[in-house]
PDB file of C-alpha atoms in Angstrom:
ATOM      1  CA  UNK A   1      84.616  86.387 113.697  1.00 40.00           C
ATOM      2  CA  UNK A   2      86.531  89.615 113.052  1.00 41.00           C
ATOM      3  CA  UNK A   3      84.999  92.783 111.624  1.00 40.00           C
ATOM      4  CA  UNK A   4      86.065  92.018 108.053  1.00 43.00           C
ATOM      5  CA  UNK A   5      84.464  88.555 108.213  1.00 46.00           C
ATOM      6  CA  UNK A   6      81.254  90.084 109.557  1.00 44.00           C
ATOM      7  CA  UNK A   7      81.113  92.648 106.780  1.00 42.00           C
ATOM      8  CA  UNK A   8      82.053  90.214 104.018  1.00 46.00           C
ATOM      9  CA  UNK A   9      79.365  87.719 105.024  1.00 48.00           C
ATOM     10  CA  UNK A  10      76.714  90.461 104.869  1.00 47.00           C
ATOM     11  CA  UNK A  11      76.798  90.715 101.069  1.00 50.00           C
ATOM     12  CA  UNK A  12      75.103  87.524  99.913  1.00 46.00           C
ATOM     13  CA  UNK A  13      71.749  88.303 101.510  1.00 51.00           C
ATOM     14  CA  UNK A  14      71.165  91.280  99.206  1.00 59.00           C
ATOM     15  CA  UNK A  15      72.925  90.223  96.021  1.00 59.00           C
ATOM     16  CA  UNK A  16      70.112  91.453  93.759  1.00 60.00           C
ATOM     17  CA  UNK A  17      70.111  94.916  95.291  1.00 65.00           C
ATOM     18  CA  UNK A  18      73.896  95.057  95.094  1.00 57.00           C
ATOM     19  CA  UNK A  19      73.781  94.161  91.395  1.00 58.00           C
ATOM     20  CA  UNK A  20      71.147  96.779  90.642  1.00 66.00           C
ATOM     21  CA  UNK A  21      72.611  99.737  92.526  1.00 65.00           C
ATOM     22  CA  UNK A  22      76.386  99.470  92.832  1.00 71.00           C
ATOM     23  CA  UNK A  23      78.393 101.560  90.313  1.00 76.00           C
ATOM     24  CA  UNK A  24      79.396 100.006  87.018  1.00 83.00           C
ATOM     25  CA  UNK A  25      82.954  99.911  85.681  1.00 91.00           C
ATOM     26  CA  UNK A  26      83.543 102.047  82.572  1.00 90.00           C
ATOM     27  CA  UNK A  27      85.292 100.449  79.606  1.00 95.00           C
ATOM     28  CA  UNK A  28      88.339 102.722  79.831  1.00 96.00           C
ATOM     29  CA  UNK A  29      88.965 101.763  83.441  1.00 97.00           C
ATOM     30  CA  UNK A  30      88.470  98.053  82.784  1.00 98.00           C
ATOM     31  CA  UNK A  31      90.766  98.209  79.755  1.00 98.00           C
ATOM     32  CA  UNK A  32      93.561  99.724  81.863  1.00 98.00           C
ATOM     33  CA  UNK A  33      93.094  97.052  84.512  1.00 98.00           C
ATOM     34  CA  UNK A  34      93.386  94.397  81.792  1.00 99.00           C
ATOM     35  CA  UNK A  35      96.600  95.957  80.468  1.00 98.00           C
ATOM     36  CA  UNK A  36      95.132  96.833  77.071  1.00 97.00           C
ATOM     37  CA  UNK A  37      97.402  99.866  76.727  1.00 96.00           C
ATOM     38  CA  UNK A  38     100.488  97.638  76.413  1.00 95.00           C
ATOM     39  CA  UNK A  39      98.918  94.383  75.163  1.00 96.00           C
ATOM     40  CA  UNK A  40      95.618  94.707  73.311  1.00 95.00           C
ATOM     41  CA  UNK A  41      95.065  90.981  72.808  1.00 96.00           C
ATOM     42  CA  UNK A  42      92.114  89.261  74.536  1.00 98.00           C
ATOM     43  CA  UNK A  43      93.210  87.822  77.887  1.00 98.00           C
ATOM     44  CA  UNK A  44      92.213  84.949  80.151  1.00 99.00           C
ATOM     45  CA  UNK A  45      91.215  86.919  83.254  1.00 99.00           C
ATOM     46  CA  UNK A  46      90.320  85.902  86.794  1.00 99.00           C
ATOM     47  CA  UNK A  47      87.989  88.470  88.361  1.00 99.00           C
ATOM     48  CA  UNK A  48      88.706  87.753  92.016  1.00 99.00           C
ATOM     49  CA  UNK A  49      86.127  88.793  94.601  1.00 96.00           C
ATOM     50  CA  UNK A  50      83.810  89.324  91.643  1.00 96.00           C
ATOM     51  CA  UNK A  51      80.608  89.629  93.651  1.00 92.00           C
ATOM     52  CA  UNK A  52      77.657  90.025  91.284  1.00 92.00           C
ATOM     53  CA  UNK A  53      79.952  90.702  88.343  1.00 95.00           C
ATOM     54  CA  UNK A  54      80.076  94.471  87.990  1.00 93.00           C
ATOM     55  CA  UNK A  55      83.623  94.433  86.600  1.00 97.00           C
ATOM     56  CA  UNK A  56      83.201  90.941  85.146  1.00 98.00           C
ATOM     57  CA  UNK A  57      80.544  92.234  82.754  1.00 96.00           C
ATOM     58  CA  UNK A  58      82.715  95.040  81.394  1.00 97.00           C
ATOM     59  CA  UNK A  59      85.717  92.748  80.929  1.00 98.00           C
ATOM     60  CA  UNK A  60      83.525  90.188  79.161  1.00 98.00           C
ATOM     61  CA  UNK A  61      82.043  92.855  76.882  1.00 97.00           C
ATOM     62  CA  UNK A  62      85.589  93.952  75.984  1.00 98.00           C
ATOM     63  CA  UNK A  63      86.168  90.481  74.542  1.00 98.00           C
ATOM     64  CA  UNK A  64      88.135  88.790  77.314  1.00 99.00           C
ATOM     65  CA  UNK A  65      87.667  85.244  78.590  1.00 99.00           C
ATOM     66  CA  UNK A  66      86.660  85.814  82.215  1.00 99.00           C
ATOM     67  CA  UNK A  67      86.369  83.496  85.202  1.00 99.00           C
ATOM     68  CA  UNK A  68      84.559  85.033  88.183  1.00 99.00           C
ATOM     69  CA  UNK A  69      85.524  83.844  91.673  1.00 98.00           C
ATOM     70  CA  UNK A  70      83.969  84.847  94.980  1.00 96.00           C
ATOM     71  CA  UNK A  71      83.514  83.248  98.421  1.00 94.00           C
ATOM     72  CA  UNK A  72      79.753  83.961  98.275  1.00 91.00           C
ATOM     73  CA  UNK A  73      77.719  81.463  96.265  1.00 93.00           C
ATOM     74  CA  UNK A  74      74.721  83.811  96.506  1.00 90.00           C
ATOM     75  CA  UNK A  75      76.633  86.619  94.806  1.00 90.00           C
ATOM     76  CA  UNK A  76      77.771  84.274  92.045  1.00 95.00           C
ATOM     77  CA  UNK A  77      74.198  83.018  91.575  1.00 93.00           C
ATOM     78  CA  UNK A  78      73.208  86.616  90.814  1.00 91.00           C
ATOM     79  CA  UNK A  79      76.190  86.963  88.454  1.00 95.00           C
ATOM     80  CA  UNK A  80      75.118  83.872  86.509  1.00 96.00           C
ATOM     81  CA  UNK A  81      71.587  85.228  86.161  1.00 94.00           C
ATOM     82  CA  UNK A  82      73.023  88.242  84.383  1.00 92.00           C
ATOM     83  CA  UNK A  83      76.012  86.608  82.655  1.00 96.00           C
ATOM     84  CA  UNK A  84      74.998  82.978  82.088  1.00 97.00           C
ATOM     85  CA  UNK A  85      77.969  82.144  79.839  1.00 98.00           C
ATOM     86  CA  UNK A  86      80.645  83.315  82.298  1.00 98.00           C
ATOM     87  CA  UNK A  87      82.350  80.580  84.333  1.00 99.00           C
ATOM     88  CA  UNK A  88      82.095  81.022  88.110  1.00 99.00           C
ATOM     89  CA  UNK A  89      84.057  79.410  90.930  1.00 98.00           C
ATOM     90  CA  UNK A  90      83.348  79.617  94.645  1.00 98.00           C
ATOM     91  CA  UNK A  91      86.399  80.276  96.779  1.00 97.00           C
ATOM     92  CA  UNK A  92      88.372  82.899  98.706  1.00 96.00           C
ATOM     93  CA  UNK A  93      91.386  84.902  97.592  1.00 97.00           C
ATOM     94  CA  UNK A  94      93.521  83.077 100.140  1.00 96.00           C
ATOM     95  CA  UNK A  95      92.749  79.733  98.429  1.00 98.00           C
ATOM     96  CA  UNK A  96      92.039  80.695  94.833  1.00 98.00           C
ATOM     97  CA  UNK A  97      90.054  78.054  92.923  1.00 98.00           C
ATOM     98  CA  UNK A  98      92.473  77.885  90.009  1.00 98.00           C
ATOM     99  CA  UNK A  99      95.397  75.889  88.677  1.00 98.00           C
ATOM    100  CA  UNK A 100      99.017  76.995  88.635  1.00 98.00           C
ATOM    101  CA  UNK A 101      99.917  79.521  85.911  1.00 98.00           C
ATOM    102  CA  UNK A 102      96.318  79.602  84.581  1.00 99.00           C
ATOM    103  CA  UNK A 103      95.569  83.308  84.052  1.00 99.00           C
ATOM    104  CA  UNK A 104      97.024  86.231  82.116  1.00 98.00           C
ATOM    105  CA  UNK A 105      95.437  88.815  84.409  1.00 99.00           C
ATOM    106  CA  UNK A 106      93.811  88.923  87.844  1.00 99.00           C
ATOM    107  CA  UNK A 107      91.459  91.822  88.572  1.00 99.00           C
ATOM    108  CA  UNK A 108      90.133  92.760  92.007  1.00 98.00           C
ATOM    109  CA  UNK A 109      87.434  95.448  92.180  1.00 96.00           C
ATOM    110  CA  UNK A 110      86.299  96.854  95.532  1.00 90.00           C
ATOM    111  CA  UNK A 111      87.546  93.748  97.321  1.00 92.00           C
ATOM    112  CA  UNK A 112      91.285  93.689  98.078  1.00 93.00           C
ATOM    113  CA  UNK A 113      90.667  95.207 101.528  1.00 88.00           C
ATOM    114  CA  UNK A 114      88.738  92.041 102.488  1.00 86.00           C
ATOM    115  CA  UNK A 115      91.720  89.793 101.777  1.00 92.00           C
ATOM    116  CA  UNK A 116      94.646  88.636 103.864  1.00 92.00           C
ATOM    117  CA  UNK A 117      97.154  90.462 101.639  1.00 91.00           C
ATOM    118  CA  UNK A 118     100.091  88.123 102.213  1.00 92.00           C
ATOM    119  CA  UNK A 119      98.117  84.961 101.490  1.00 94.00           C
ATOM    120  CA  UNK A 120      96.235  86.530  98.580  1.00 95.00           C
ATOM    121  CA  UNK A 121      99.443  87.826  97.005  1.00 95.00           C
ATOM    122  CA  UNK A 122     101.007  84.358  97.166  1.00 95.00           C
ATOM    123  CA  UNK A 123      97.924  82.787  95.615  1.00 97.00           C
ATOM    124  CA  UNK A 124      97.774  85.386  92.849  1.00 97.00           C
ATOM    125  CA  UNK A 125     101.411  84.642  92.029  1.00 96.00           C
ATOM    126  CA  UNK A 126     100.593  80.924  91.900  1.00 97.00           C
ATOM    127  CA  UNK A 127      97.714  81.152  89.407  1.00 98.00           C
ATOM    128  CA  UNK A 128      99.183  83.873  87.170  1.00 98.00           C
ATOM    129  CA  UNK A 129     101.225  83.045  84.101  1.00 97.00           C
ATOM    130  CA  UNK A 130     104.774  84.379  83.859  1.00 94.00           C
ATOM    131  CA  UNK A 131     104.648  88.158  83.412  1.00 95.00           C
ATOM    132  CA  UNK A 132     100.985  88.058  84.421  1.00 98.00           C
ATOM    133  CA  UNK A 133      99.240  91.202  85.628  1.00 98.00           C
ATOM    134  CA  UNK A 134      97.582  91.799  89.016  1.00 98.00           C
ATOM    135  CA  UNK A 135      95.208  94.788  88.953  1.00 98.00           C
ATOM    136  CA  UNK A 136      93.254  96.210  91.889  1.00 97.00           C
ATOM    137  CA  UNK A 137      90.771  99.102  91.956  1.00 96.00           C
ATOM    138  CA  UNK A 138      88.407 101.031  94.187  1.00 93.00           C
ATOM    139  CA  UNK A 139      85.657 103.513  93.393  1.00 90.00           C
ATOM    140  CA  UNK A 140      85.684 106.358  95.928  1.00 90.00           C
ATOM    141  CA  UNK A 141      83.207 109.174  96.235  1.00 90.00           C
ATOM    142  CA  UNK A 142      84.846 112.542  95.597  1.00 92.00           C
ATOM    143  CA  UNK A 143      84.617 114.085  99.039  1.00 90.00           C
ATOM    144  CA  UNK A 144      85.918 117.401  97.768  1.00 92.00           C
ATOM    145  CA  UNK A 145      82.223 117.862  96.947  1.00 94.00           C
ATOM    146  CA  UNK A 146      80.624 119.367 100.092  1.00 95.00           C
ATOM    147  CA  UNK A 147      77.483 117.245 100.177  1.00 95.00           C
ATOM    148  CA  UNK A 148      79.548 114.064  99.759  1.00 94.00           C
ATOM    149  CA  UNK A 149      81.656 115.061 102.757  1.00 93.00           C
ATOM    150  CA  UNK A 150      78.397 115.415 104.651  1.00 94.00           C
ATOM    151  CA  UNK A 151      77.307 111.989 103.395  1.00 93.00           C
ATOM    152  CA  UNK A 152      80.498 110.462 104.825  1.00 90.00           C
ATOM    153  CA  UNK A 153      79.709 112.042 108.183  1.00 90.00           C
ATOM    154  CA  UNK A 154      76.160 110.666 108.066  1.00 88.00           C
ATOM    155  CA  UNK A 155      76.978 107.057 107.209  1.00 87.00           C
ATOM    156  CA  UNK A 156      80.370 106.649 108.890  1.00 76.00           C
ATOM    157  CA  UNK A 157      83.061 104.360 107.542  1.00 61.00           C
ATOM    158  CA  UNK A 158      83.981 100.711 107.660  1.00 52.00           C
ATOM    159  CA  UNK A 159      86.460 100.041 110.452  1.00 43.00           C
ATOM    160  CA  UNK A 160      88.956  98.214 108.252  1.00 38.00           C
ATOM    161  CA  UNK A 161      89.444 101.217 105.964  1.00 40.00           C
ATOM    162  CA  UNK A 162      88.784 103.993 108.473  1.00 35.00           C
ATOM    163  CA  UNK A 163      92.348 105.275 108.257  1.00 39.00           C
ATOM    164  CA  UNK A 164      91.539 107.005 104.982  1.00 39.00           C
ATOM    165  CA  UNK A 165      91.926 106.451 101.267  1.00 41.00           C
ATOM    166  CA  UNK A 166      95.521 105.268 101.391  1.00 39.00           C
ATOM    167  CA  UNK A 167      94.300 102.201 103.291  1.00 46.00           C
ATOM    168  CA  UNK A 168      92.681 101.251  99.962  1.00 58.00           C
ATOM    169  CA  UNK A 169      95.678 100.585  97.762  1.00 69.00           C
ATOM    170  CA  UNK A 170      97.758  97.721  96.483  1.00 81.00           C
ATOM    171  CA  UNK A 171     100.994  97.072  98.346  1.00 76.00           C
ATOM    172  CA  UNK A 172     102.887  93.950  97.294  1.00 80.00           C
ATOM    173  CA  UNK A 173     106.470  92.720  97.205  1.00 77.00           C
ATOM    174  CA  UNK A 174     108.297  89.936  95.379  1.00 81.00           C
ATOM    175  CA  UNK A 175     107.502  88.157  93.167  1.00 92.00           C
ATOM    176  CA  UNK A 176     105.658  91.239  91.886  1.00 94.00           C
ATOM    177  CA  UNK A 177     107.313  94.324  90.471  1.00 92.00           C
ATOM    178  CA  UNK A 178     106.633  98.035  91.069  1.00 93.00           C
ATOM    179  CA  UNK A 179     103.013  99.129  91.429  1.00 93.00           C
ATOM    180  CA  UNK A 180     101.647 101.531  88.817  1.00 95.00           C
ATOM    181  CA  UNK A 181      98.723 103.824  89.699  1.00 95.00           C
ATOM    182  CA  UNK A 182      96.104 105.560  87.579  1.00 96.00           C
ATOM    183  CA  UNK A 183      93.006 107.556  88.553  1.00 95.00           C
ATOM    184  CA  UNK A 184      89.816 107.793  86.489  1.00 95.00           C
ATOM    185  CA  UNK A 185      86.886 110.158  87.022  1.00 94.00           C
ATOM    186  CA  UNK A 186      83.403 108.658  87.025  1.00 91.00           C
ATOM    187  CA  UNK A 187      79.935 110.113  87.641  1.00 93.00           C
ATOM    188  CA  UNK A 188      77.215 107.872  89.036  1.00 92.00           C
ATOM    189  CA  UNK A 189      73.780 109.182  88.027  1.00 93.00           C
ATOM    190  CA  UNK A 190      70.969 108.162  90.357  1.00 94.00           C
ATOM    191  CA  UNK A 191      68.098 109.608  92.422  1.00 95.00           C
ATOM    192  CA  UNK A 192      67.697 110.293  96.145  1.00 95.00           C
ATOM    193  CA  UNK A 193      65.852 106.985  96.433  1.00 94.00           C
ATOM    194  CA  UNK A 194      68.634 105.275  94.501  1.00 92.00           C
ATOM    195  CA  UNK A 195      71.191 106.785  96.864  1.00 93.00           C
ATOM    196  CA  UNK A 196      69.280 105.379  99.825  1.00 93.00           C
ATOM    197  CA  UNK A 197      69.282 101.933  98.224  1.00 89.00           C
ATOM    198  CA  UNK A 198      72.967 102.222  97.373  1.00 88.00           C
ATOM    199  CA  UNK A 199      73.832 103.207 100.942  1.00 89.00           C
ATOM    200  CA  UNK A 200      71.974 100.130 102.155  1.00 87.00           C
ATOM    201  CA  UNK A 201      74.447  97.972 100.211  1.00 81.00           C
ATOM    202  CA  UNK A 202      77.376  99.442 102.159  1.00 78.00           C
ATOM    203  CA  UNK A 203      78.150  96.826 104.794  1.00 76.00           C
ATOM    204  CA  UNK A 204      78.989  99.398 107.468  1.00 76.00           C
ATOM    205  CA  UNK A 205      75.486 100.879 106.999  1.00 84.00           C
ATOM    206  CA  UNK A 206      73.588  97.628 106.581  1.00 79.00           C
ATOM    207  CA  UNK A 207      74.991  96.168 109.805  1.00 80.00           C
ATOM    208  CA  UNK A 208      74.737  99.380 111.841  1.00 82.00           C
ATOM    209  CA  UNK A 209      72.459  99.399 114.876  1.00 84.00           C
ATOM    210  CA  UNK A 210      71.039 102.737 113.700  1.00 89.00           C
ATOM    211  CA  UNK A 211      70.650 101.608 110.090  1.00 90.00           C
ATOM    212  CA  UNK A 212      67.192 103.089 109.515  1.00 92.00           C
ATOM    213  CA  UNK A 213      68.184 106.447 110.990  1.00 92.00           C
ATOM    214  CA  UNK A 214      71.236 106.545 108.730  1.00 92.00           C
ATOM    215  CA  UNK A 215      69.144 105.701 105.670  1.00 93.00           C
ATOM    216  CA  UNK A 216      66.565 108.375 106.527  1.00 93.00           C
ATOM    217  CA  UNK A 217      69.382 110.915 106.787  1.00 93.00           C
ATOM    218  CA  UNK A 218      70.847 109.724 103.475  1.00 94.00           C
ATOM    219  CA  UNK A 219      67.638 110.203 101.510  1.00 95.00           C
ATOM    220  CA  UNK A 220      67.058 113.618 103.085  1.00 96.00           C
ATOM    221  CA  UNK A 221      70.561 114.677 102.072  1.00 96.00           C
ATOM    222  CA  UNK A 222      70.049 113.278  98.585  1.00 96.00           C
ATOM    223  CA  UNK A 223      66.878 115.300  98.129  1.00 97.00           C
ATOM    224  CA  UNK A 224      68.702 118.477  99.106  1.00 96.00           C
ATOM    225  CA  UNK A 225      71.554 117.738  96.692  1.00 96.00           C
ATOM    226  CA  UNK A 226      69.429 116.610  93.731  1.00 96.00           C
ATOM    227  CA  UNK A 227      69.121 118.640  90.555  1.00 96.00           C
ATOM    228  CA  UNK A 228      65.768 120.244  89.622  1.00 96.00           C
ATOM    229  CA  UNK A 229      64.900 117.261  87.399  1.00 96.00           C
ATOM    230  CA  UNK A 230      65.386 114.914  90.370  1.00 95.00           C
ATOM    231  CA  UNK A 231      68.682 113.442  89.191  1.00 96.00           C
ATOM    232  CA  UNK A 232      71.510 113.073  91.650  1.00 95.00           C
ATOM    233  CA  UNK A 233      75.056 113.197  90.283  1.00 95.00           C
ATOM    234  CA  UNK A 234      77.634 111.485  92.493  1.00 94.00           C
ATOM    235  CA  UNK A 235      81.200 112.263  91.368  1.00 94.00           C
ATOM    236  CA  UNK A 236      83.630 109.415  91.947  1.00 92.00           C
ATOM    237  CA  UNK A 237      87.300 108.850  91.423  1.00 92.00           C
ATOM    238  CA  UNK A 238      88.423 105.337  90.623  1.00 94.00           C
ATOM    239  CA  UNK A 239      91.875 104.543  92.003  1.00 94.00           C
ATOM    240  CA  UNK A 240      93.541 101.746  90.045  1.00 96.00           C
ATOM    241  CA  UNK A 241      96.761  99.848  90.742  1.00 96.00           C
ATOM    242  CA  UNK A 242      98.563  97.168  88.765  1.00 97.00           C
ATOM    243  CA  UNK A 243     101.781  95.189  88.967  1.00 96.00           C
ATOM    244  CA  UNK A 244     103.465  92.532  86.842  1.00 97.00           C
ATOM    245  CA  UNK A 245     104.593  89.157  88.123  1.00 96.00           C
ATOM    246  CA  UNK A 246     108.334  89.432  87.566  1.00 91.00           C
ATOM    247  CA  UNK A 247     109.679  86.190  89.026  1.00 74.00           C
ATOM    248  CA  UNK A 248     108.706  83.286  91.259  1.00 60.00           C
ATOM    249  CA  UNK A 249     110.125  82.632  94.698  1.00 52.00           C
TER     250      UNK A 249
END
């Protein structure tokens, strides 16, 4: 089992915590990922690597028909508890549980780095309709903020993305066209205790041998950074990428 498999398999055991503490996806970001700025009609969307449905919920609330797919049945169980009318399918990005030319849009939030990009790209091309849209996004803490730089030093980073933020981007070739990028600002409002819980959903913390020491350091840092009313504001930037299916090989 490689490091990505180890990390990916760690999620299902704490699906409820993940659902409660991971950042949500604002409507403006989700609308861009769905291509609403050039086609405002409701879409049939596959949310791939949906997890507990953080992005799924926002897309659904925007009026789209959404199918949520994930390799973890536990994560999808949690999604169905919160979104009982959304269809779910268990399966990986490399073998998408969908028929040929089924979807208008595929969204991938916080998950593309888990995939085999070549196999996932081919599968996305298979299940997208002609001129379908593939959209990928990552929330990233704004480490221009001093205490968030310190947080990164405390918790470390996942090996598969340790080369920096440019490792988290969409790079595809034919049959997809040029990749468009947009960046959205987002503030997560929590507490020091909430930050500790959030950090415990990060796979590279949860599976660390010194997990408890890391979490103790996280809550101590959060208490130092909190506002007088106890709130903790965590600035994020959301990096979004999208590309149209232009032809089929």
